[in-house]
Amino acid sequence: MGAVTETIDALAERMAGGGVVVLSGAGLSTESGIPDYRGPSGVARRHTPMTYQVFTRDPLARRRYWARSHLGWRLMARALPNDGHRAVARLQQHGLVDAVITQNVDGLHTAAGSPAVVELHGRLDEVICLDCGNQTSREELDRRLREANPGFDARVAAVNPDGDVDLDEAAEARFHVVDCTFCGTGTLKPDVVFFGETVPAARVARCFELVEGARLLLVLGSSLTVMSGRRFVLRAAKLGIPVVIVNQGPTRGDGYAALTVDAPLGRLLTGLAERTAGAARPGAVPAGLDAVAPVAG
């Protein structure tokens, strides 16, 4: 218990001046039942995520994705924010965290009460037509897919970080995909950034702007294996902005960090939120009302 208290004290001391930007990854959502790719519950070795190139070019692969994702969505939609998400929202309310950049597509930061979040890789609960650009809700698509596939079901043990599940080929072959209702023939895709796809430039620019204006970059639950998230650590380090990393296991950003903590995030962040409750900055505006504006695209 003493070691945990000392760690919380060290984190609280570094965050006391406010101006913190959080960069979160899949490790923050594992306590909500969503596994990550490379941490203790990682599925990277047994699961190959869909790439943008395969999704757009191969109709059979696209059917396979939607069959799996249709079942996985039922579990993703039921996922609830955990103690870590709620603690981040409290740190925003205390005026210590100015902004949250998340690599996750589960929407749990927003559900936990964070007033505005830059969702680097989009949201799984939104759907876009690749032909006409029309956007719809995942709930609406789920209804249409249920109607097009009456009785389609399978045993699902766990959902993958990108929202799909493992499914046998026979079940996949029975699945019927639907097209865009707005243009009639367009290909539908979850409004998330697939592997091999480029994050919208305006969104990346907004994230760089937030990081460059931070007093401290706090990385939560990310192995920083891919450049999509690691670039913000590199930018902070280049500008002399301290980086603190809290993650279970080593990360590719550890060499740039002023402090690294290997611990379960829910418990640690809850303690940190409690420890800093009295340090809330007088008159602080909750993060998101001024500091973070939604980013289109």
Short mmCIF file of N, CA and C in Angstrom, two decimals, residues 73-252:
data_model
loop_
_atom_site.label_atom_id
_atom_site.label_comp_id
_atom_site.label_asym_id
_atom_site.label_seq_id
_atom_site.Cartn_x
_atom_site.Cartn_y
_atom_site.Cartn_z
N TRP A 73 -20.60 -5.88 -31.81
CA TRP A 73 -21.21 -4.61 -31.43
C TRP A 73 -22.13 -4.78 -30.22
N ARG A 74 -22.79 -5.93 -30.11
CA ARG A 74 -23.71 -6.14 -28.99
C ARG A 74 -22.97 -6.08 -27.66
N LEU A 75 -21.72 -6.57 -27.65
CA LEU A 75 -20.92 -6.51 -26.43
C LEU A 75 -20.34 -5.11 -26.24
N MET A 76 -19.87 -4.51 -27.32
CA MET A 76 -19.31 -3.17 -27.22
C MET A 76 -20.35 -2.17 -26.74
N ALA A 77 -21.57 -2.30 -27.23
CA ALA A 77 -22.63 -1.36 -26.88
C ALA A 77 -23.00 -1.45 -25.41
N ARG A 78 -22.75 -2.61 -24.80
CA ARG A 78 -23.07 -2.78 -23.38
C ARG A 78 -21.92 -2.40 -22.46
N ALA A 79 -20.74 -2.13 -23.01
CA ALA A 79 -19.58 -1.79 -22.18
C ALA A 79 -19.82 -0.46 -21.47
N LEU A 80 -19.43 -0.41 -20.21
CA LEU A 80 -19.62 0.78 -19.38
C LEU A 80 -18.28 1.37 -18.97
N PRO A 81 -18.24 2.67 -18.73
CA PRO A 81 -16.99 3.28 -18.25
C PRO A 81 -16.53 2.62 -16.96
N ASN A 82 -15.22 2.50 -16.79
CA ASN A 82 -14.69 1.92 -15.55
C ASN A 82 -14.13 3.02 -14.66
N ASP A 83 -13.53 2.61 -13.55
CA ASP A 83 -13.01 3.59 -12.59
C ASP A 83 -11.98 4.52 -13.22
N GLY A 84 -11.19 4.00 -14.17
CA GLY A 84 -10.19 4.83 -14.81
C GLY A 84 -10.80 5.95 -15.63
N HIS A 85 -11.83 5.63 -16.43
CA HIS A 85 -12.51 6.67 -17.21
C HIS A 85 -13.14 7.71 -16.30
N ARG A 86 -13.78 7.23 -15.24
CA ARG A 86 -14.44 8.18 -14.32
C ARG A 86 -13.41 9.06 -13.62
N ALA A 87 -12.25 8.49 -13.29
CA ALA A 87 -11.21 9.28 -12.63
C ALA A 87 -10.67 10.37 -13.55
N VAL A 88 -10.50 10.05 -14.83
CA VAL A 88 -10.04 11.06 -15.79
C VAL A 88 -11.05 12.21 -15.87
N ALA A 89 -12.34 11.87 -15.90
CA ALA A 89 -13.37 12.90 -15.93
C ALA A 89 -13.30 13.78 -14.68
N ARG A 90 -13.03 13.15 -13.52
CA ARG A 90 -12.91 13.93 -12.28
C ARG A 90 -11.69 14.84 -12.32
N LEU A 91 -10.61 14.36 -12.89
CA LEU A 91 -9.41 15.19 -13.01
C LEU A 91 -9.67 16.39 -13.92
N GLN A 92 -10.51 16.21 -14.92
CA GLN A 92 -10.92 17.33 -15.76
C GLN A 92 -11.76 18.32 -14.94
N GLN A 93 -12.69 17.78 -14.17
CA GLN A 93 -13.54 18.62 -13.34
C GLN A 93 -12.72 19.39 -12.30
N HIS A 94 -11.63 18.80 -11.84
CA HIS A 94 -10.76 19.47 -10.87
C HIS A 94 -9.92 20.57 -11.53
N GLY A 95 -9.97 20.63 -12.87
CA GLY A 95 -9.22 21.65 -13.58
C GLY A 95 -7.77 21.31 -13.80
N LEU A 96 -7.39 20.05 -13.55
CA LEU A 96 -6.00 19.65 -13.72
C LEU A 96 -5.73 19.12 -15.12
N VAL A 97 -6.71 18.44 -15.70
CA VAL A 97 -6.59 17.92 -17.07
C VAL A 97 -7.37 18.84 -18.00
N ASP A 98 -6.66 19.40 -18.97
CA ASP A 98 -7.29 20.34 -19.90
C ASP A 98 -7.92 19.66 -21.10
N ALA A 99 -7.42 18.49 -21.48
CA ALA A 99 -7.90 17.85 -22.69
C ALA A 99 -7.60 16.36 -22.65
N VAL A 100 -8.42 15.60 -23.36
CA VAL A 100 -8.22 14.16 -23.51
C VAL A 100 -8.15 13.82 -24.99
N ILE A 101 -7.05 13.20 -25.39
CA ILE A 101 -6.91 12.63 -26.73
C ILE A 101 -6.96 11.12 -26.53
N THR A 102 -7.90 10.45 -27.18
CA THR A 102 -7.97 9.00 -27.01
C THR A 102 -7.77 8.29 -28.33
N GLN A 103 -7.05 7.18 -28.26
CA GLN A 103 -6.88 6.32 -29.43
C GLN A 103 -7.99 5.28 -29.51
N ASN A 104 -8.84 5.25 -28.48
CA ASN A 104 -9.91 4.25 -28.40
C ASN A 104 -11.12 4.69 -29.21
N VAL A 105 -11.90 3.70 -29.65
CA VAL A 105 -13.09 3.98 -30.47
C VAL A 105 -14.37 3.62 -29.73
N ASP A 106 -14.27 3.37 -28.41
CA ASP A 106 -15.41 2.87 -27.65
C ASP A 106 -16.32 3.93 -27.06
N GLY A 107 -15.91 5.20 -27.09
CA GLY A 107 -16.76 6.27 -26.58
C GLY A 107 -16.89 6.32 -25.07
N LEU A 108 -16.06 5.57 -24.34
CA LEU A 108 -16.24 5.46 -22.89
C LEU A 108 -15.79 6.69 -22.12
N HIS A 109 -14.86 7.47 -22.67
CA HIS A 109 -14.49 8.72 -22.01
C HIS A 109 -15.71 9.66 -21.93
N THR A 110 -16.40 9.78 -23.04
CA THR A 110 -17.58 10.64 -23.08
C THR A 110 -18.67 10.11 -22.16
N ALA A 111 -18.87 8.80 -22.19
CA ALA A 111 -19.88 8.19 -21.33
C ALA A 111 -19.57 8.38 -19.85
N ALA A 112 -18.29 8.53 -19.52
CA ALA A 112 -17.89 8.70 -18.12
C ALA A 112 -18.07 10.13 -17.65
N GLY A 113 -18.34 11.05 -18.57
CA GLY A 113 -18.57 12.43 -18.17
C GLY A 113 -17.52 13.41 -18.62
N SER A 114 -16.51 12.95 -19.36
CA SER A 114 -15.55 13.91 -19.92
C SER A 114 -16.30 14.77 -20.93
N PRO A 115 -16.30 16.09 -20.74
CA PRO A 115 -17.18 16.94 -21.54
C PRO A 115 -16.82 17.05 -23.01
N ALA A 116 -15.58 16.87 -23.35
CA ALA A 116 -15.18 16.90 -24.76
C ALA A 116 -13.89 16.13 -24.92
N VAL A 117 -13.86 15.26 -25.91
CA VAL A 117 -12.73 14.38 -26.13
C VAL A 117 -12.37 14.40 -27.61
N VAL A 118 -11.09 14.48 -27.92
CA VAL A 118 -10.66 14.33 -29.31
C VAL A 118 -10.45 12.84 -29.54
N GLU A 119 -11.30 12.25 -30.36
CA GLU A 119 -11.25 10.81 -30.62
C GLU A 119 -10.44 10.58 -31.88
N LEU A 120 -9.16 10.32 -31.67
CA LEU A 120 -8.18 10.27 -32.75
C LEU A 120 -8.59 9.30 -33.85
N HIS A 121 -9.10 8.16 -33.46
CA HIS A 121 -9.44 7.10 -34.42
C HIS A 121 -10.93 6.96 -34.67
N GLY A 122 -11.72 7.96 -34.28
CA GLY A 122 -13.14 7.93 -34.54
C GLY A 122 -13.92 7.17 -33.48
N ARG A 123 -15.19 6.86 -33.82
CA ARG A 123 -16.08 6.18 -32.88
C ARG A 123 -16.77 5.01 -33.56
N LEU A 124 -16.84 3.91 -32.85
CA LEU A 124 -17.45 2.71 -33.41
C LEU A 124 -18.98 2.81 -33.48
N ASP A 125 -19.56 3.74 -32.74
CA ASP A 125 -21.02 3.85 -32.73
C ASP A 125 -21.55 4.76 -33.83
N GLU A 126 -20.67 5.14 -34.76
CA GLU A 126 -21.08 5.94 -35.91
C GLU A 126 -20.67 5.23 -37.20
N VAL A 127 -21.45 5.41 -38.25
CA VAL A 127 -21.23 4.72 -39.52
C VAL A 127 -21.22 5.75 -40.64
N ILE A 128 -20.35 5.55 -41.61
CA ILE A 128 -20.24 6.48 -42.73
C ILE A 128 -20.30 5.71 -44.06
N CYS A 129 -20.90 6.34 -45.06
CA CYS A 129 -20.91 5.77 -46.41
C CYS A 129 -19.67 6.24 -47.14
N LEU A 130 -18.89 5.32 -47.67
CA LEU A 130 -17.65 5.66 -48.35
C LEU A 130 -17.89 6.30 -49.70
N ASP A 131 -19.11 6.19 -50.23
CA ASP A 131 -19.41 6.77 -51.55
C ASP A 131 -19.99 8.17 -51.45
N CYS A 132 -20.99 8.36 -50.60
CA CYS A 132 -21.65 9.68 -50.54
C CYS A 132 -21.32 10.46 -49.27
N GLY A 133 -20.69 9.81 -48.29
CA GLY A 133 -20.30 10.50 -47.06
C GLY A 133 -21.40 10.64 -46.03
N ASN A 134 -22.58 10.11 -46.28
CA ASN A 134 -23.67 10.22 -45.31
C ASN A 134 -23.33 9.46 -44.03
N GLN A 135 -23.66 10.06 -42.88
CA GLN A 135 -23.38 9.44 -41.59
C GLN A 135 -24.67 9.01 -40.91
N THR A 136 -24.62 7.84 -40.30
CA THR A 136 -25.76 7.33 -39.54
C THR A 136 -25.25 6.73 -38.24
N SER A 137 -26.17 6.39 -37.37
CA SER A 137 -25.78 5.79 -36.09
C SER A 137 -25.60 4.29 -36.24
N ARG A 138 -24.78 3.73 -35.39
CA ARG A 138 -24.59 2.28 -35.39
C ARG A 138 -25.87 1.57 -34.94
N GLU A 139 -26.64 2.22 -34.11
CA GLU A 139 -27.91 1.62 -33.67
C GLU A 139 -28.83 1.40 -34.86
N GLU A 140 -28.89 2.39 -35.76
CA GLU A 140 -29.73 2.27 -36.94
C GLU A 140 -29.21 1.15 -37.85
N LEU A 141 -27.90 1.07 -38.04
CA LEU A 141 -27.34 0.00 -38.86
C LEU A 141 -27.59 -1.36 -38.21
N ASP A 142 -27.45 -1.43 -36.90
CA ASP A 142 -27.70 -2.69 -36.20
C ASP A 142 -29.13 -3.17 -36.45
N ARG A 143 -30.08 -2.25 -36.41
CA ARG A 143 -31.47 -2.62 -36.69
C ARG A 143 -31.62 -3.17 -38.09
N ARG A 144 -31.00 -2.52 -39.07
CA ARG A 144 -31.11 -2.96 -40.45
C ARG A 144 -30.44 -4.32 -40.67
N LEU A 145 -29.30 -4.53 -40.02
CA LEU A 145 -28.60 -5.81 -40.16
C LEU A 145 -29.39 -6.95 -39.51
N ARG A 146 -30.06 -6.66 -38.41
CA ARG A 146 -30.90 -7.68 -37.77
C ARG A 146 -32.04 -8.07 -38.70
N GLU A 147 -32.63 -7.08 -39.36
CA GLU A 147 -33.73 -7.37 -40.29
C GLU A 147 -33.25 -8.16 -41.50
N ALA A 148 -32.04 -7.87 -41.95
CA ALA A 148 -31.49 -8.56 -43.12
C ALA A 148 -30.96 -9.95 -42.79
N ASN A 149 -30.76 -10.22 -41.50
CA ASN A 149 -30.18 -11.50 -41.07
C ASN A 149 -30.97 -12.09 -39.90
N PRO A 150 -32.24 -12.40 -40.14
CA PRO A 150 -33.06 -12.96 -39.05
C PRO A 150 -32.49 -14.29 -38.57
N GLY A 151 -32.37 -14.42 -37.26
CA GLY A 151 -31.87 -15.67 -36.69
C GLY A 151 -30.36 -15.79 -36.69
N PHE A 152 -29.65 -14.80 -37.24
CA PHE A 152 -28.19 -14.89 -37.26
C PHE A 152 -27.66 -14.68 -35.85
N ASP A 153 -26.96 -15.68 -35.36
CA ASP A 153 -26.43 -15.60 -34.00
C ASP A 153 -25.28 -16.59 -33.90
N ALA A 154 -24.47 -16.41 -32.91
CA ALA A 154 -23.35 -17.31 -32.64
C ALA A 154 -22.86 -17.06 -31.24
N ARG A 155 -22.20 -18.04 -30.69
CA ARG A 155 -21.65 -17.89 -29.35
C ARG A 155 -20.45 -16.95 -29.41
N VAL A 156 -20.48 -15.91 -28.59
CA VAL A 156 -19.40 -14.94 -28.54
C VAL A 156 -18.77 -14.96 -27.16
N ALA A 157 -17.48 -15.30 -27.12
CA ALA A 157 -16.79 -15.36 -25.82
C ALA A 157 -16.19 -14.02 -25.45
N ALA A 158 -15.68 -13.31 -26.43
CA ALA A 158 -15.02 -12.03 -26.14
C ALA A 158 -15.01 -11.17 -27.40
N VAL A 159 -14.99 -9.88 -27.19
CA VAL A 159 -14.93 -8.94 -28.30
C VAL A 159 -13.51 -8.42 -28.44
N ASN A 160 -13.08 -8.17 -29.68
CA ASN A 160 -11.75 -7.64 -29.92
C ASN A 160 -11.75 -6.11 -29.79
N PRO A 161 -10.57 -5.49 -29.66
CA PRO A 161 -10.51 -4.04 -29.47
C PRO A 161 -11.17 -3.24 -30.58
N ASP A 162 -11.18 -3.78 -31.81
CA ASP A 162 -11.79 -3.05 -32.91
C ASP A 162 -13.26 -3.39 -33.09
N GLY A 163 -13.83 -4.15 -32.13
CA GLY A 163 -15.26 -4.36 -32.11
C GLY A 163 -15.76 -5.61 -32.80
N ASP A 164 -14.88 -6.45 -33.37
CA ASP A 164 -15.37 -7.67 -33.97
C ASP A 164 -15.03 -8.87 -33.09
N VAL A 165 -15.43 -10.06 -33.55
CA VAL A 165 -15.24 -11.28 -32.77
C VAL A 165 -14.71 -12.37 -33.70
N ASP A 166 -14.28 -13.47 -33.13
CA ASP A 166 -13.89 -14.62 -33.94
C ASP A 166 -15.14 -15.40 -34.32
N LEU A 167 -15.23 -15.78 -35.59
CA LEU A 167 -16.43 -16.44 -36.09
C LEU A 167 -16.03 -17.44 -37.17
N ASP A 168 -16.73 -18.59 -37.23
CA ASP A 168 -16.35 -19.59 -38.22
C ASP A 168 -16.83 -19.17 -39.61
N GLU A 169 -16.17 -19.70 -40.63
CA GLU A 169 -16.43 -19.29 -42.00
C GLU A 169 -17.85 -19.62 -42.46
N ALA A 170 -18.42 -20.71 -41.98
CA ALA A 170 -19.77 -21.08 -42.39
C ALA A 170 -20.78 -20.03 -41.93
N ALA A 171 -20.60 -19.53 -40.72
CA ALA A 171 -21.49 -18.49 -40.21
C ALA A 171 -21.32 -17.20 -40.99
N GLU A 172 -20.08 -16.87 -41.32
CA GLU A 172 -19.81 -15.65 -42.09
C GLU A 172 -20.48 -15.71 -43.46
N ALA A 173 -20.46 -16.90 -44.09
CA ALA A 173 -21.01 -17.04 -45.44
C ALA A 173 -22.52 -16.83 -45.48
N ARG A 174 -23.19 -16.98 -44.34
CA ARG A 174 -24.65 -16.81 -44.28
C ARG A 174 -25.06 -15.35 -44.09
N PHE A 175 -24.09 -14.49 -43.84
CA PHE A 175 -24.41 -13.12 -43.46
C PHE A 175 -24.69 -12.24 -44.68
N HIS A 176 -25.67 -11.35 -44.57
CA HIS A 176 -26.02 -10.43 -45.65
C HIS A 176 -25.67 -9.00 -45.23
N VAL A 177 -24.88 -8.32 -46.06
CA VAL A 177 -24.47 -6.94 -45.81
C VAL A 177 -25.50 -6.00 -46.43
N VAL A 178 -25.70 -4.84 -45.82
CA VAL A 178 -26.62 -3.84 -46.37
C VAL A 178 -25.83 -2.63 -46.86
N ASP A 179 -26.44 -1.89 -47.79
CA ASP A 179 -25.80 -0.71 -48.36
C ASP A 179 -26.38 0.56 -47.75
N CYS A 180 -25.84 1.69 -48.16
CA CYS A 180 -26.29 2.99 -47.68
C CYS A 180 -27.73 3.25 -48.11
N THR A 181 -28.56 3.71 -47.19
CA THR A 181 -29.95 4.02 -47.54
C THR A 181 -30.07 5.39 -48.20
N PHE A 182 -29.07 6.24 -48.04
CA PHE A 182 -29.14 7.60 -48.57
C PHE A 182 -28.88 7.62 -50.08
N CYS A 183 -27.78 6.97 -50.50
CA CYS A 183 -27.47 6.95 -51.94
C CYS A 183 -27.91 5.65 -52.60
N GLY A 184 -28.22 4.65 -51.79
CA GLY A 184 -28.78 3.41 -52.32
C GLY A 184 -27.81 2.29 -52.57
N THR A 185 -26.55 2.62 -52.89
CA THR A 185 -25.60 1.57 -53.25
C THR A 185 -24.26 1.70 -52.54
N GLY A 186 -24.09 2.74 -51.76
CA GLY A 186 -22.79 3.02 -51.16
C GLY A 186 -22.35 2.00 -50.14
N THR A 187 -21.04 1.84 -50.01
CA THR A 187 -20.44 0.92 -49.05
C THR A 187 -20.37 1.57 -47.67
N LEU A 188 -20.89 0.88 -46.67
CA LEU A 188 -20.89 1.39 -45.30
C LEU A 188 -19.66 0.90 -44.55
N LYS A 189 -19.14 1.78 -43.70
CA LYS A 189 -17.95 1.48 -42.90
C LYS A 189 -18.13 2.14 -41.54
N PRO A 190 -17.73 1.48 -40.46
CA PRO A 190 -17.77 2.18 -39.17
C PRO A 190 -16.87 3.41 -39.27
N ASP A 191 -17.29 4.51 -38.64
CA ASP A 191 -16.54 5.75 -38.79
C ASP A 191 -15.33 5.76 -37.86
N VAL A 192 -14.46 4.77 -38.07
CA VAL A 192 -13.22 4.65 -37.32
C VAL A 192 -12.07 4.52 -38.31
N VAL A 193 -10.88 4.82 -37.84
CA VAL A 193 -9.69 4.72 -38.68
C VAL A 193 -9.16 3.28 -38.63
N PHE A 194 -9.26 2.58 -39.74
CA PHE A 194 -8.75 1.22 -39.82
C PHE A 194 -7.21 1.24 -39.90
N PHE A 195 -6.61 0.09 -39.62
CA PHE A 195 -5.18 -0.06 -39.86
C PHE A 195 -4.92 0.19 -41.35
N GLY A 196 -3.88 0.97 -41.65
CA GLY A 196 -3.57 1.30 -43.03
C GLY A 196 -4.30 2.52 -43.55
N GLU A 197 -5.18 3.09 -42.73
CA GLU A 197 -5.93 4.28 -43.11
C GLU A 197 -5.29 5.50 -42.44
N THR A 198 -5.45 6.66 -43.04
CA THR A 198 -4.86 7.88 -42.51
C THR A 198 -5.84 8.63 -41.62
N VAL A 199 -5.38 9.06 -40.45
CA VAL A 199 -6.20 9.89 -39.58
C VAL A 199 -6.40 11.24 -40.26
N PRO A 200 -7.62 11.79 -40.25
CA PRO A 200 -7.86 13.09 -40.88
C PRO A 200 -6.86 14.14 -40.40
N ALA A 201 -6.32 14.92 -41.35
CA ALA A 201 -5.26 15.87 -41.04
C ALA A 201 -5.67 16.91 -40.01
N ALA A 202 -6.92 17.38 -40.08
CA ALA A 202 -7.39 18.40 -39.14
C ALA A 202 -7.41 17.86 -37.71
N ARG A 203 -7.74 16.59 -37.59
CA ARG A 203 -7.79 15.97 -36.26
C ARG A 203 -6.38 15.83 -35.68
N VAL A 204 -5.45 15.42 -36.52
CA VAL A 204 -4.05 15.30 -36.08
C VAL A 204 -3.51 16.67 -35.67
N ALA A 205 -3.81 17.67 -36.49
CA ALA A 205 -3.33 19.02 -36.20
C ALA A 205 -3.88 19.52 -34.87
N ARG A 206 -5.14 19.23 -34.58
CA ARG A 206 -5.74 19.64 -33.31
C ARG A 206 -5.04 18.96 -32.14
N CYS A 207 -4.71 17.70 -32.30
CA CYS A 207 -4.01 16.97 -31.23
C CYS A 207 -2.62 17.54 -30.99
N PHE A 208 -1.91 17.85 -32.06
CA PHE A 208 -0.59 18.47 -31.91
C PHE A 208 -0.72 19.81 -31.19
N GLU A 209 -1.75 20.57 -31.54
CA GLU A 209 -1.98 21.87 -30.91
C GLU A 209 -2.18 21.71 -29.40
N LEU A 210 -2.96 20.72 -29.01
CA LEU A 210 -3.21 20.47 -27.59
C LEU A 210 -1.93 20.06 -26.87
N VAL A 211 -1.17 19.16 -27.48
CA VAL A 211 0.06 18.68 -26.86
C VAL A 211 1.06 19.83 -26.72
N GLU A 212 1.18 20.64 -27.76
CA GLU A 212 2.15 21.73 -27.74
C GLU A 212 1.80 22.79 -26.71
N GLY A 213 0.52 22.87 -26.33
CA GLY A 213 0.11 23.83 -25.33
C GLY A 213 0.06 23.27 -23.92
N ALA A 214 0.45 22.01 -23.77
CA ALA A 214 0.36 21.35 -22.47
C ALA A 214 1.57 21.66 -21.59
N ARG A 215 1.34 21.54 -20.29
CA ARG A 215 2.45 21.61 -19.35
C ARG A 215 2.99 20.21 -19.07
N LEU A 216 2.12 19.20 -19.26
CA LEU A 216 2.49 17.81 -19.01
C LEU A 216 1.64 16.91 -19.91
N LEU A 217 2.25 15.89 -20.52
CA LEU A 217 1.52 14.88 -21.29
C LEU A 217 1.45 13.62 -20.46
N LEU A 218 0.22 13.18 -20.16
CA LEU A 218 -0.01 11.99 -19.34
C LEU A 218 -0.55 10.88 -20.22
N VAL A 219 0.24 9.84 -20.45
CA VAL A 219 -0.16 8.71 -21.28
C VAL A 219 -0.77 7.63 -20.39
N LEU A 220 -1.96 7.17 -20.74
CA LEU A 220 -2.67 6.19 -19.93
C LEU A 220 -3.05 4.97 -20.77
N GLY A 221 -2.47 3.82 -20.46
CA GLY A 221 -2.90 2.58 -21.08
C GLY A 221 -2.59 2.44 -22.55
N SER A 222 -1.45 2.94 -22.99
CA SER A 222 -1.05 2.78 -24.38
C SER A 222 0.37 2.26 -24.45
N SER A 223 0.59 1.24 -25.28
CA SER A 223 1.93 0.72 -25.46
C SER A 223 2.75 1.60 -26.40
N LEU A 224 2.06 2.54 -27.08
CA LEU A 224 2.72 3.47 -28.01
C LEU A 224 3.48 2.73 -29.11
N THR A 225 2.99 1.55 -29.48
CA THR A 225 3.65 0.73 -30.49
C THR A 225 3.54 1.35 -31.87
N VAL A 226 2.38 1.92 -32.18
CA VAL A 226 2.19 2.50 -33.51
C VAL A 226 2.40 4.01 -33.45
N MET A 227 2.81 4.57 -34.57
CA MET A 227 3.17 5.98 -34.62
C MET A 227 1.97 6.89 -34.41
N SER A 228 0.77 6.40 -34.67
CA SER A 228 -0.43 7.22 -34.54
C SER A 228 -0.50 7.91 -33.18
N GLY A 229 -0.14 7.19 -32.11
CA GLY A 229 -0.13 7.79 -30.79
C GLY A 229 1.26 8.24 -30.35
N ARG A 230 2.28 7.49 -30.76
CA ARG A 230 3.64 7.78 -30.29
C ARG A 230 4.13 9.14 -30.77
N ARG A 231 3.63 9.61 -31.92
CA ARG A 231 4.11 10.89 -32.45
C ARG A 231 3.87 12.04 -31.47
N PHE A 232 2.83 11.93 -30.64
CA PHE A 232 2.55 13.01 -29.69
C PHE A 232 3.54 13.00 -28.53
N VAL A 233 3.99 11.81 -28.17
CA VAL A 233 5.05 11.71 -27.16
C VAL A 233 6.35 12.28 -27.72
N LEU A 234 6.65 11.97 -28.97
CA LEU A 234 7.87 12.48 -29.60
C LEU A 234 7.83 14.00 -29.70
N ARG A 235 6.65 14.55 -30.03
CA ARG A 235 6.54 16.01 -30.13
C ARG A 235 6.73 16.66 -28.75
N ALA A 236 6.11 16.07 -27.72
CA ALA A 236 6.24 16.62 -26.37
C ALA A 236 7.71 16.60 -25.94
N ALA A 237 8.37 15.47 -26.18
CA ALA A 237 9.78 15.35 -25.78
C ALA A 237 10.65 16.36 -26.53
N LYS A 238 10.37 16.56 -27.80
CA LYS A 238 11.14 17.51 -28.60
C LYS A 238 11.01 18.93 -28.07
N LEU A 239 9.82 19.26 -27.53
CA LEU A 239 9.55 20.60 -27.03
C LEU A 239 9.90 20.75 -25.55
N GLY A 240 10.39 19.67 -24.94
CA GLY A 240 10.75 19.74 -23.54
C GLY A 240 9.57 19.66 -22.59
N ILE A 241 8.42 19.18 -23.08
CA ILE A 241 7.23 19.01 -22.24
C ILE A 241 7.33 17.64 -21.56
N PRO A 242 7.29 17.61 -20.22
CA PRO A 242 7.42 16.33 -19.51
C PRO A 242 6.35 15.32 -19.92
N VAL A 243 6.75 14.07 -20.01
CA VAL A 243 5.85 12.97 -20.35
C VAL A 243 5.81 11.99 -19.18
N VAL A 244 4.60 11.64 -18.73
CA VAL A 244 4.42 10.63 -17.70
C VAL A 244 3.59 9.50 -18.31
N ILE A 245 4.04 8.26 -18.15
CA ILE A 245 3.35 7.11 -18.74
C ILE A 245 2.89 6.16 -17.65
N VAL A 246 1.58 5.86 -17.64
CA VAL A 246 1.01 4.87 -16.74
C VAL A 246 0.46 3.75 -17.61
N ASN A 247 1.03 2.56 -17.50
CA ASN A 247 0.64 1.46 -18.37
C ASN A 247 1.07 0.15 -17.72
N GLN A 248 0.35 -0.92 -18.02
CA GLN A 248 0.78 -2.24 -17.56
C GLN A 248 1.71 -2.83 -18.61
N GLY A 249 2.99 -2.85 -18.30
CA GLY A 249 3.99 -3.33 -19.23
C GLY A 249 4.76 -2.18 -19.84
N PRO A 250 5.89 -2.48 -20.49
CA PRO A 250 6.72 -1.44 -21.10
C PRO A 250 6.05 -0.84 -22.33
N THR A 251 6.47 0.35 -22.71
CA THR A 251 5.96 1.00 -23.90
C THR A 251 7.13 1.50 -24.75
N ARG A 252 6.84 1.87 -25.98
CA ARG A 252 7.88 2.39 -26.87
C ARG A 252 8.16 3.87 -26.60
#
